[in-house]
Amino acid sequence: MTIYSLAVDIGASSGRLILGSVDDGRLWLDEVHRFDNHVTKKGAYDSWDIHHLFHEIKSGIHKCKARGIEPASIGIDTWAVDFVLLDEKDELLMDPVSYRDPRTDGKMEEVFETISKERLYLETGIQFQKFNTIYQLYALKEQHPEILDKAKTFLMIPDYLNFLLTGVKANEYTNATSTQLVNAFTKHWDKELLATLGINQDMFQEIQTPATELGRLKEEIAEEFGFSMKVVLPATHDTGSAVISVPQQEDTIYISSGTWSLIGVENHFPICVTKALDYNFTNEGGMDYQFRFLKNIMGLWMIQEVKRNYNDQYSFSDLVEMAEAASSMHSIVDVNDDRFLKPDHMVAAIQEYCRETSQPVPNDPGEVAKCIFDSLAASYQTSVAEIEDIFEREFKKINVIGGGSQNEFLNQLIADVTQKPVDAGPVEATAIGNIIAQKIALGEIRDVDEARAITKQSFSIKTYQPKVKER
């Protein structure tokens, strides 16, 4: 009998539910539901519609039932840093605010006046980004202290969705580390840090690790579907799940390519040294207490916004083809410049950057797209050099995973600028990692090593060889 696990993978622009099963040493995937996700303006803030997300999760489960499939387990992963606060009656105190909301502007620097940048990094090992949870909570404390005063429970987005399914409250490890409030060495909430910031420690839950069975569906939820199933914690941070699917870790730098680009390596311990601080690398938690030593780069968000700016008249593949044709255009922007985080008009922001830096200004869609892809490749090249400098050794290849691994033009650019072979795939990296954690919890897969062997057997990988640079 086939045992199905259901991966709920929600990103900043869309979500999907994917069934996974293991048969004859191979992992099989089957998408059953896909839906949109976007930020909406609610009052003063850019917020997520958490009720919409939960409704779509239930819709996907109903589709499984309609196909005669009753999954044995379900696991949820989402993006990081965003959260909800619940009152004493477990009601939402406000809609979850998006990390792209400007409420955290200037708050990171204000926190540094209380806690030094060096101390924060030495304790948490987390990359400095103005939208980290620590700065969101600090902003909330300044702007709406009454909400924090009423808060009895802190849950990150997947934690809250799990709570709606099970009634069980827990903070999952990989996502919790992204808050910049977890001590990298104790792997628990940093109570001294929270006390220094004046944030109530009691609202945080016990941190649970991936492959933990959280519980079963609440009775009323199980009755709605006509069956029950186990709710298992995957790496609820989508990148944490994605990295599990990288077939080979040794001598490999991974790039998890989607709305954001996450470039780094897996490590057995946090690297909280001055050079890593200077390069602004992060040490986020991974499966089995591994560390994802990586840098967060703006990613394909820029091309997504460009597509929107052109009123969606071009597909992503159209933009890639036009970028290939714009061979004479070569301008580089700093993809991590804050102006690209949430601009009013991405194309205009790119053009203005090029004017300010006295570079050719891209005018048509192909030139704009090529500027983005060239700039992403250049940022990856810089990050690869930084990783090799920190580790004092050379890594032999790069593995691009996630949706961006389908961009053949960008894959070849990465190979060319880094002069390293690029393996592309698996595409459904996050769902694969999510399902792997569930299968480990169910006892179908022994451990991550066995899972990676299964992944390598199950999914095709395309290799891009670097073109020799002309001297």
Short mmCIF file of C-alpha atoms in Angstrom, two decimals:
data_model
loop_
_atom_site.label_atom_id
_atom_site.label_comp_id
_atom_site.label_asym_id
_atom_site.label_seq_id
_atom_site.Cartn_x
_atom_site.Cartn_y
_atom_site.Cartn_z
CA MET A 1 0.00 0.00 0.00
CA THR A 2 1.35 3.44 -0.97
CA ILE A 3 1.94 5.77 1.97
CA TYR A 4 1.45 9.40 0.98
CA SER A 5 2.81 12.49 2.70
CA LEU A 6 1.52 15.94 1.83
CA ALA A 7 3.93 18.88 1.56
CA VAL A 8 2.48 22.36 1.93
CA ASP A 9 5.01 24.75 0.42
CA ILE A 10 4.05 28.44 0.57
CA GLY A 11 6.20 31.19 -0.86
CA ALA A 12 5.80 34.94 -1.08
CA SER A 13 3.92 34.79 -4.39
CA SER A 14 2.28 31.35 -4.48
CA GLY A 15 1.70 28.14 -2.61
CA ARG A 16 1.17 24.53 -3.56
CA LEU A 17 0.35 21.18 -2.02
CA ILE A 18 2.37 18.24 -3.29
CA LEU A 19 1.88 14.56 -2.51
CA GLY A 20 5.02 12.50 -2.04
CA SER A 21 5.57 8.76 -1.82
CA VAL A 22 8.56 6.42 -1.76
CA ASP A 23 8.45 3.37 -3.99
CA ASP A 24 11.28 1.05 -5.04
CA GLY A 25 13.96 3.43 -3.82
CA ARG A 26 12.54 6.45 -5.65
CA LEU A 27 10.64 9.51 -4.47
CA TRP A 28 7.51 10.37 -6.47
CA LEU A 29 5.82 13.78 -6.44
CA ASP A 30 2.32 14.79 -7.52
CA GLU A 31 1.06 18.37 -7.27
CA VAL A 32 -2.59 18.45 -6.21
CA HIS A 33 -3.26 22.14 -5.59
CA ARG A 34 -1.73 25.53 -6.39
CA PHE A 35 -2.83 28.99 -5.29
CA ASP A 36 -1.73 32.62 -5.28
CA ASN A 37 -0.28 34.46 -2.32
CA HIS A 38 0.35 38.16 -2.11
CA VAL A 39 0.68 41.06 0.26
CA THR A 40 -2.37 43.26 0.83
CA LYS A 41 -2.62 46.67 2.47
CA LYS A 42 -4.50 46.34 5.74
CA GLY A 43 -4.68 49.58 7.65
CA ALA A 44 -1.19 51.05 7.89
CA TYR A 45 0.68 47.85 7.06
CA ASP A 46 1.47 45.50 4.17
CA SER A 47 0.14 42.21 5.52
CA TRP A 48 -0.43 38.57 4.66
CA ASP A 49 -3.93 37.10 4.47
CA ILE A 50 -3.31 34.18 6.83
CA HIS A 51 -6.95 33.07 6.65
CA HIS A 52 -6.67 32.77 2.87
CA LEU A 53 -3.58 30.58 3.27
CA PHE A 54 -5.33 28.26 5.72
CA HIS A 55 -8.38 28.07 3.46
CA GLU A 56 -6.17 27.03 0.54
CA ILE A 57 -4.43 24.37 2.64
CA LYS A 58 -7.82 22.87 3.45
CA SER A 59 -8.84 23.10 -0.21
CA GLY A 60 -5.77 21.07 -1.16
CA ILE A 61 -6.57 18.41 1.43
CA HIS A 62 -10.14 18.17 0.10
CA LYS A 63 -8.69 17.59 -3.39
CA CYS A 64 -6.65 14.69 -2.02
CA LYS A 65 -9.81 13.21 -0.51
CA ALA A 66 -11.67 13.67 -3.83
CA ARG A 67 -8.94 11.58 -5.50
CA GLY A 68 -9.38 8.84 -2.94
CA ILE A 69 -6.08 9.63 -1.19
CA GLU A 70 -5.80 10.03 2.56
CA PRO A 71 -2.23 11.17 3.33
CA ALA A 72 -0.59 9.70 6.40
CA SER A 73 1.06 13.01 7.24
CA ILE A 74 1.22 16.68 6.36
CA GLY A 75 4.04 19.22 6.78
CA ILE A 76 4.08 22.98 6.20
CA ASP A 77 6.96 25.22 5.15
CA THR A 78 6.91 28.94 4.32
CA TRP A 79 9.21 31.92 4.08
CA ALA A 80 11.00 33.11 7.22
CA VAL A 81 10.98 36.02 9.72
CA ASP A 82 7.23 36.90 9.71
CA PHE A 83 4.98 35.98 12.65
CA VAL A 84 1.67 36.31 14.47
CA LEU A 85 0.91 37.27 18.06
CA LEU A 86 -2.03 35.73 19.94
CA ASP A 87 -3.84 37.03 23.00
CA GLU A 88 -4.92 35.03 26.04
CA LYS A 89 -7.87 33.63 24.05
CA ASP A 90 -5.58 32.57 21.18
CA GLU A 91 -7.03 35.27 18.92
CA LEU A 92 -4.87 37.21 16.46
CA LEU A 93 -3.85 40.59 17.83
CA MET A 94 -3.16 41.89 14.32
CA ASP A 95 -2.70 40.55 10.81
CA PRO A 96 0.81 39.20 10.16
CA VAL A 97 2.85 42.04 8.65
CA SER A 98 5.05 41.37 5.62
CA TYR A 99 8.81 41.65 5.90
CA ARG A 100 8.66 44.08 2.95
CA ASP A 101 6.67 46.61 4.99
CA PRO A 102 8.78 49.73 5.74
CA ARG A 103 7.98 49.72 9.46
CA THR A 104 11.50 48.43 10.19
CA ASP A 105 13.30 51.26 8.37
CA GLY A 106 16.06 52.50 10.69
CA LYS A 107 15.17 50.03 13.47
CA MET A 108 18.27 47.85 13.00
CA GLU A 109 20.49 50.85 13.71
CA GLU A 110 18.40 51.72 16.77
CA VAL A 111 18.84 48.19 18.13
CA PHE A 112 22.63 48.56 17.69
CA GLU A 113 22.47 51.45 20.18
CA THR A 114 21.33 48.95 22.82
CA ILE A 115 23.10 45.79 21.66
CA SER A 116 26.29 45.98 19.64
CA LYS A 117 26.34 44.53 16.16
CA GLU A 118 29.30 42.34 17.14
CA ARG A 119 27.50 40.90 20.19
CA LEU A 120 24.39 40.15 18.16
CA TYR A 121 26.41 38.27 15.58
CA LEU A 122 28.60 36.37 18.05
CA GLU A 123 25.50 35.11 19.88
CA THR A 124 23.08 34.45 17.02
CA GLY A 125 25.32 34.18 13.93
CA ILE A 126 22.52 35.64 11.79
CA GLN A 127 22.93 37.92 8.77
CA PHE A 128 21.92 41.55 9.30
CA GLN A 129 18.78 42.35 7.33
CA LYS A 130 16.48 45.17 8.32
CA PHE A 131 13.39 42.93 8.14
CA ASN A 132 14.61 40.24 10.58
CA THR A 133 12.06 39.38 13.27
CA ILE A 134 14.11 41.08 15.96
CA TYR A 135 13.68 44.44 14.22
CA GLN A 136 10.01 43.79 13.48
CA LEU A 137 9.37 43.18 17.19
CA TYR A 138 11.40 46.25 18.11
CA ALA A 139 9.35 48.35 15.67
CA LEU A 140 6.13 46.94 17.11
CA LYS A 141 7.29 47.76 20.64
CA GLU A 142 7.82 51.39 19.61
CA GLN A 143 4.73 51.79 17.43
CA HIS A 144 2.14 49.61 19.22
CA PRO A 145 3.40 48.63 22.69
CA GLU A 146 -0.17 47.80 23.71
CA ILE A 147 -0.17 44.87 21.28
CA LEU A 148 3.03 43.41 22.72
CA ASP A 149 1.61 43.90 26.23
CA LYS A 150 -1.39 41.72 25.30
CA ALA A 151 0.65 39.08 23.46
CA LYS A 152 0.68 35.67 25.14
CA THR A 153 1.92 33.58 22.19
CA PHE A 154 4.50 34.17 19.46
CA LEU A 155 4.21 31.88 16.42
CA MET A 156 5.86 32.15 13.05
CA ILE A 157 3.68 31.74 9.95
CA PRO A 158 4.01 27.92 9.60
CA ASP A 159 3.81 27.54 13.39
CA TYR A 160 0.43 29.30 13.37
CA LEU A 161 -0.89 27.24 10.46
CA ASN A 162 0.16 24.11 12.38
CA PHE A 163 -1.65 25.46 15.44
CA LEU A 164 -4.83 25.89 13.40
CA LEU A 165 -4.56 22.25 12.31
CA THR A 166 -3.65 20.70 15.65
CA GLY A 167 -4.22 23.14 18.50
CA VAL A 168 -0.58 22.56 19.49
CA LYS A 169 1.79 25.51 19.91
CA ALA A 170 5.46 25.12 19.04
CA ASN A 171 8.26 27.08 17.38
CA GLU A 172 10.20 25.05 14.80
CA TYR A 173 14.00 25.30 14.93
CA THR A 174 15.03 26.22 11.36
CA ASN A 175 12.55 29.07 11.11
CA ALA A 176 13.15 30.24 14.68
CA THR A 177 16.84 30.80 13.95
CA SER A 178 15.94 33.32 11.22
CA THR A 179 14.50 35.65 13.88
CA GLN A 180 18.01 36.61 15.12
CA LEU A 181 16.73 35.78 18.62
CA VAL A 182 18.03 32.20 18.96
CA ASN A 183 21.47 31.54 20.41
CA ALA A 184 23.49 29.72 17.75
CA PHE A 185 25.29 27.60 20.34
CA THR A 186 22.57 26.71 22.89
CA LYS A 187 19.95 26.45 20.08
CA HIS A 188 17.36 27.99 22.40
CA TRP A 189 15.76 31.41 22.60
CA ASP A 190 18.36 33.90 23.84
CA LYS A 191 16.66 35.06 27.04
CA GLU A 192 19.37 37.58 27.87
CA LEU A 193 18.96 39.18 24.45
CA LEU A 194 15.19 39.30 24.82
CA ALA A 195 15.49 40.82 28.29
CA THR A 196 17.87 43.48 27.02
CA LEU A 197 15.35 44.46 24.34
CA GLY A 198 12.46 44.38 26.80
CA ILE A 199 10.56 41.70 24.89
CA ASN A 200 8.37 39.27 26.86
CA GLN A 201 10.17 35.92 26.95
CA ASP A 202 7.09 34.00 28.04
CA MET A 203 5.30 34.31 24.69
CA PHE A 204 7.92 32.18 22.90
CA GLN A 205 7.29 28.43 22.64
CA GLU A 206 9.57 25.45 23.10
CA ILE A 207 11.71 25.00 20.00
CA GLN A 208 11.08 21.72 18.17
CA THR A 209 13.27 20.16 15.49
CA PRO A 210 12.40 18.94 11.98
CA ALA A 211 10.98 15.40 11.70
CA THR A 212 9.10 15.90 14.98
CA GLU A 213 5.50 14.67 15.05
CA LEU A 214 3.59 17.67 16.37
CA GLY A 215 0.24 15.91 16.76
CA ARG A 216 -2.81 14.89 14.79
CA LEU A 217 -5.54 16.99 13.22
CA LYS A 218 -7.97 18.55 15.67
CA GLU A 219 -11.22 16.60 15.93
CA GLU A 220 -13.30 19.20 14.08
CA ILE A 221 -10.71 19.45 11.29
CA ALA A 222 -10.53 15.66 10.93
CA GLU A 223 -14.33 15.49 10.77
CA GLU A 224 -14.35 18.08 7.96
CA PHE A 225 -12.05 15.90 5.84
CA GLY A 226 -13.44 12.56 6.93
CA PHE A 227 -10.03 11.30 8.01
CA SER A 228 -7.14 12.22 10.28
CA MET A 229 -3.40 12.39 9.70
CA LYS A 230 -0.19 13.22 11.52
CA VAL A 231 1.11 16.78 11.42
CA VAL A 232 4.89 16.59 11.14
CA LEU A 233 7.35 19.44 11.38
CA PRO A 234 9.58 19.60 8.30
CA ALA A 235 12.23 22.28 8.18
CA THR A 236 9.49 24.92 8.18
CA HIS A 237 11.88 27.50 6.73
CA ASP A 238 11.51 26.82 2.99
CA THR A 239 15.25 27.12 2.37
CA GLY A 240 15.88 24.74 5.27
CA SER A 241 13.75 22.17 3.46
CA ALA A 242 15.28 22.93 0.06
CA VAL A 243 18.85 22.34 1.22
CA ILE A 244 17.94 18.84 2.41
CA SER A 245 17.35 17.92 -1.23
CA VAL A 246 20.86 18.87 -2.45
CA PRO A 247 22.13 15.45 -3.64
CA GLN A 248 25.76 16.07 -2.72
CA GLN A 249 27.06 18.51 -0.12
CA GLU A 250 30.79 17.84 -0.10
CA ASP A 251 32.76 20.43 -2.13
CA THR A 252 29.48 21.95 -3.30
CA ILE A 253 28.10 25.46 -2.91
CA TYR A 254 24.32 25.53 -3.25
CA ILE A 255 22.10 28.31 -4.57
CA SER A 256 18.46 27.98 -3.60
CA SER A 257 16.96 30.07 -6.38
CA GLY A 258 13.50 31.57 -6.10
CA THR A 259 12.05 34.90 -5.01
CA TRP A 260 15.23 35.10 -2.94
CA SER A 261 18.59 33.56 -3.72
CA LEU A 262 20.26 31.76 -0.83
CA ILE A 263 23.87 30.88 -1.53
CA GLY A 264 26.02 28.92 0.86
CA VAL A 265 27.20 25.59 2.24
CA GLU A 266 26.09 23.16 4.92
CA ASN A 267 28.27 23.11 8.03
CA HIS A 268 28.39 21.17 11.29
CA PHE A 269 28.81 24.25 13.50
CA PRO A 270 28.13 28.01 13.35
CA ILE A 271 30.85 30.26 11.97
CA CYS A 272 30.55 33.45 14.01
CA VAL A 273 33.93 34.95 13.14
CA THR A 274 34.77 38.54 12.21
CA LYS A 275 35.26 37.76 8.54
CA ALA A 276 31.82 36.12 8.31
CA LEU A 277 30.34 39.18 10.06
CA ASP A 278 32.09 41.53 7.65
CA TYR A 279 30.80 39.57 4.65
CA ASN A 280 27.34 39.43 6.31
CA PHE A 281 26.83 35.66 6.16
CA THR A 282 24.22 33.91 8.25
CA ASN A 283 24.20 30.67 10.26
CA GLU A 284 20.61 29.47 10.04
CA GLY A 285 19.57 26.18 11.55
CA GLY A 286 19.15 23.10 9.41
CA MET A 287 18.04 19.49 9.68
CA ASP A 288 19.81 17.46 12.40
CA TYR A 289 21.25 20.67 13.87
CA GLN A 290 23.32 21.32 10.77
CA PHE A 291 23.93 24.97 9.93
CA ARG A 292 23.12 26.67 6.66
CA PHE A 293 26.05 29.03 6.29
CA LEU A 294 24.75 31.30 3.57
CA LYS A 295 24.03 34.78 2.29
CA ASN A 296 20.57 36.05 1.40
CA ILE A 297 20.49 37.78 -2.02
CA MET A 298 17.51 39.57 -3.56
CA GLY A 299 16.87 36.84 -6.15
CA LEU A 300 14.20 36.46 -8.84
CA TRP A 301 11.92 38.92 -7.05
CA MET A 302 13.39 41.55 -9.36
CA ILE A 303 12.36 39.77 -12.56
CA GLN A 304 8.95 38.98 -11.04
CA GLU A 305 8.41 42.70 -10.48
CA VAL A 306 9.67 43.57 -13.96
CA LYS A 307 7.14 41.12 -15.42
CA ARG A 308 4.44 42.91 -13.43
CA ASN A 309 5.71 46.34 -14.53
CA TYR A 310 5.19 45.26 -18.15
CA ASN A 311 1.62 44.26 -17.26
CA ASP A 312 2.41 40.55 -17.53
CA GLN A 313 2.47 40.75 -21.34
CA TYR A 314 5.69 38.69 -21.31
CA SER A 315 6.17 35.28 -19.70
CA PHE A 316 9.30 34.51 -17.72
CA SER A 317 10.56 32.41 -20.62
CA ASP A 318 9.92 35.38 -22.95
CA LEU A 319 12.05 37.60 -20.73
CA VAL A 320 14.85 35.02 -20.67
CA GLU A 321 14.82 34.77 -24.47
CA MET A 322 14.88 38.55 -24.83
CA ALA A 323 17.74 38.77 -22.32
CA GLU A 324 19.77 36.31 -24.41
CA ALA A 325 19.16 38.47 -27.49
CA ALA A 326 20.31 41.65 -25.69
CA SER A 327 23.94 40.56 -25.87
CA SER A 328 25.39 44.07 -26.17
CA MET A 329 23.83 45.29 -22.91
CA HIS A 330 26.04 44.90 -19.84
CA SER A 331 25.20 46.89 -16.73
CA ILE A 332 25.46 45.64 -13.16
CA VAL A 333 23.32 46.75 -10.24
CA ASP A 334 23.75 45.85 -6.58
CA VAL A 335 20.81 43.48 -6.22
CA ASN A 336 20.93 43.86 -2.43
CA ASP A 337 20.46 47.63 -2.53
CA ASP A 338 17.43 48.49 -0.36
CA ARG A 339 15.85 50.36 -3.27
CA PHE A 340 15.05 46.99 -4.87
CA LEU A 341 13.31 45.55 -1.80
CA LYS A 342 9.90 47.11 -2.51
CA PRO A 343 10.18 49.83 -5.15
CA ASP A 344 7.17 51.57 -6.64
CA HIS A 345 8.47 50.55 -10.09
CA MET A 346 11.29 48.02 -10.43
CA VAL A 347 12.23 48.96 -14.02
CA ALA A 348 12.54 52.63 -13.06
CA ALA A 349 14.62 51.73 -9.98
CA ILE A 350 17.05 49.70 -12.12
CA GLN A 351 17.33 52.47 -14.69
CA GLU A 352 17.95 55.11 -12.02
CA TYR A 353 20.70 52.98 -10.44
CA CYS A 354 22.44 52.68 -13.81
CA ARG A 355 22.23 56.45 -14.36
CA GLU A 356 23.67 57.13 -10.90
CA THR A 357 26.59 54.75 -11.55
CA SER A 358 27.23 56.02 -15.11
CA GLN A 359 26.43 52.71 -16.78
CA PRO A 360 24.41 52.05 -19.94
CA VAL A 361 20.72 52.36 -19.08
CA PRO A 362 18.57 49.35 -20.08
CA ASN A 363 15.51 50.50 -21.97
CA ASP A 364 13.56 47.57 -23.38
CA PRO A 365 12.37 44.42 -21.52
CA GLY A 366 15.24 42.28 -22.84
CA GLU A 367 17.88 44.75 -21.68
CA VAL A 368 16.28 45.10 -18.26
CA ALA A 369 16.08 41.31 -17.87
CA LYS A 370 19.71 40.87 -18.96
CA CYS A 371 20.79 43.51 -16.44
CA ILE A 372 19.06 41.54 -13.68
CA PHE A 373 20.53 38.18 -14.69
CA ASP A 374 24.04 39.64 -15.13
CA SER A 375 23.73 41.32 -11.75
CA LEU A 376 22.56 38.14 -10.01
CA ALA A 377 25.43 36.17 -11.52
CA ALA A 378 27.91 38.85 -10.41
CA SER A 379 26.52 38.78 -6.87
CA TYR A 380 26.85 34.97 -6.80
CA GLN A 381 30.44 35.26 -8.03
CA THR A 382 31.26 37.64 -5.17
CA SER A 383 29.60 35.38 -2.60
CA VAL A 384 31.46 32.30 -3.88
CA ALA A 385 34.76 34.16 -3.47
CA GLU A 386 33.76 35.18 0.07
CA ILE A 387 32.81 31.60 1.03
CA GLU A 388 36.13 30.30 -0.26
CA ASP A 389 37.98 33.05 1.59
CA ILE A 390 36.25 32.18 4.88
CA PHE A 391 36.81 28.43 4.51
CA GLU A 392 40.28 28.94 3.01
CA ARG A 393 39.67 26.35 0.32
CA GLU A 394 38.14 25.99 -3.11
CA PHE A 395 34.74 24.44 -3.73
CA LYS A 396 34.54 22.39 -6.90
CA LYS A 397 31.00 23.04 -8.12
CA ILE A 398 27.71 24.84 -7.62
CA ASN A 399 24.27 23.25 -7.31
CA VAL A 400 21.31 25.47 -8.20
CA ILE A 401 18.05 24.16 -6.75
CA GLY A 402 14.46 25.37 -6.78
CA GLY A 403 12.40 27.05 -9.48
CA GLY A 404 15.29 29.20 -10.66
CA SER A 405 17.22 26.08 -11.68
CA GLN A 406 15.03 26.01 -14.82
CA ASN A 407 16.58 29.26 -16.08
CA GLU A 408 19.18 27.86 -18.49
CA PHE A 409 20.49 31.31 -19.42
CA LEU A 410 21.21 32.23 -15.81
CA ASN A 411 22.69 28.80 -15.05
CA GLN A 412 25.20 29.23 -17.87
CA LEU A 413 25.99 32.77 -16.70
CA ILE A 414 26.76 31.43 -13.22
CA ALA A 415 29.05 28.75 -14.64
CA ASP A 416 30.84 31.31 -16.81
CA VAL A 417 31.42 33.99 -14.17
CA THR A 418 32.44 31.55 -11.41
CA GLN A 419 34.33 29.19 -13.73
CA LYS A 420 32.74 26.23 -11.94
CA PRO A 421 30.39 23.51 -13.22
CA VAL A 422 26.78 24.19 -12.28
CA ASP A 423 24.37 21.35 -11.51
CA ALA A 424 20.76 22.46 -11.96
CA GLY A 425 18.02 20.72 -9.98
CA PRO A 426 16.01 19.37 -8.42
CA VAL A 427 13.35 21.95 -9.27
CA GLU A 428 10.94 20.97 -6.48
CA ALA A 429 13.69 21.14 -3.89
CA THR A 430 11.61 22.60 -1.06
CA ALA A 431 8.75 20.10 -1.41
CA ILE A 432 11.28 17.26 -1.59
CA GLY A 433 12.96 18.35 1.64
CA ASN A 434 9.59 18.79 3.31
CA ILE A 435 8.49 15.27 2.34
CA ILE A 436 11.85 13.80 3.38
CA ALA A 437 11.41 15.10 6.93
CA GLN A 438 7.93 13.58 7.05
CA LYS A 439 9.18 10.23 5.74
CA ILE A 440 11.94 10.19 8.36
CA ALA A 441 9.32 10.84 11.06
CA LEU A 442 7.16 8.02 9.65
CA GLY A 443 10.14 5.64 9.55
CA GLU A 444 10.08 5.18 5.77
CA ILE A 445 13.50 6.83 5.30
CA ARG A 446 16.32 6.24 7.77
CA ASP A 447 18.11 9.59 7.69
CA VAL A 448 19.17 12.53 5.51
CA ASP A 449 22.04 10.58 3.92
CA GLU A 450 19.64 7.90 2.67
CA ALA A 451 17.22 10.62 1.58
CA ARG A 452 19.88 12.36 -0.53
CA ALA A 453 20.74 9.08 -2.22
CA ILE A 454 17.05 8.63 -3.03
CA THR A 455 16.85 12.19 -4.33
CA LYS A 456 19.82 11.65 -6.63
CA GLN A 457 18.17 8.50 -7.98
CA SER A 458 14.78 10.16 -8.44
CA PHE A 459 15.37 13.50 -10.13
CA SER A 460 17.36 14.54 -13.17
CA ILE A 461 20.20 17.01 -12.82
CA LYS A 462 21.57 19.00 -15.76
CA THR A 463 25.19 20.18 -15.68
CA TYR A 464 26.43 23.43 -17.23
CA GLN A 465 30.13 23.57 -17.94
CA PRO A 466 31.84 26.98 -17.80
CA LYS A 467 33.00 28.50 -21.04
CA VAL A 468 36.73 29.16 -21.00
CA LYS A 469 37.41 32.84 -20.44
CA GLU A 470 39.36 34.59 -23.15
CA ARG A 471 42.72 35.90 -22.03
#
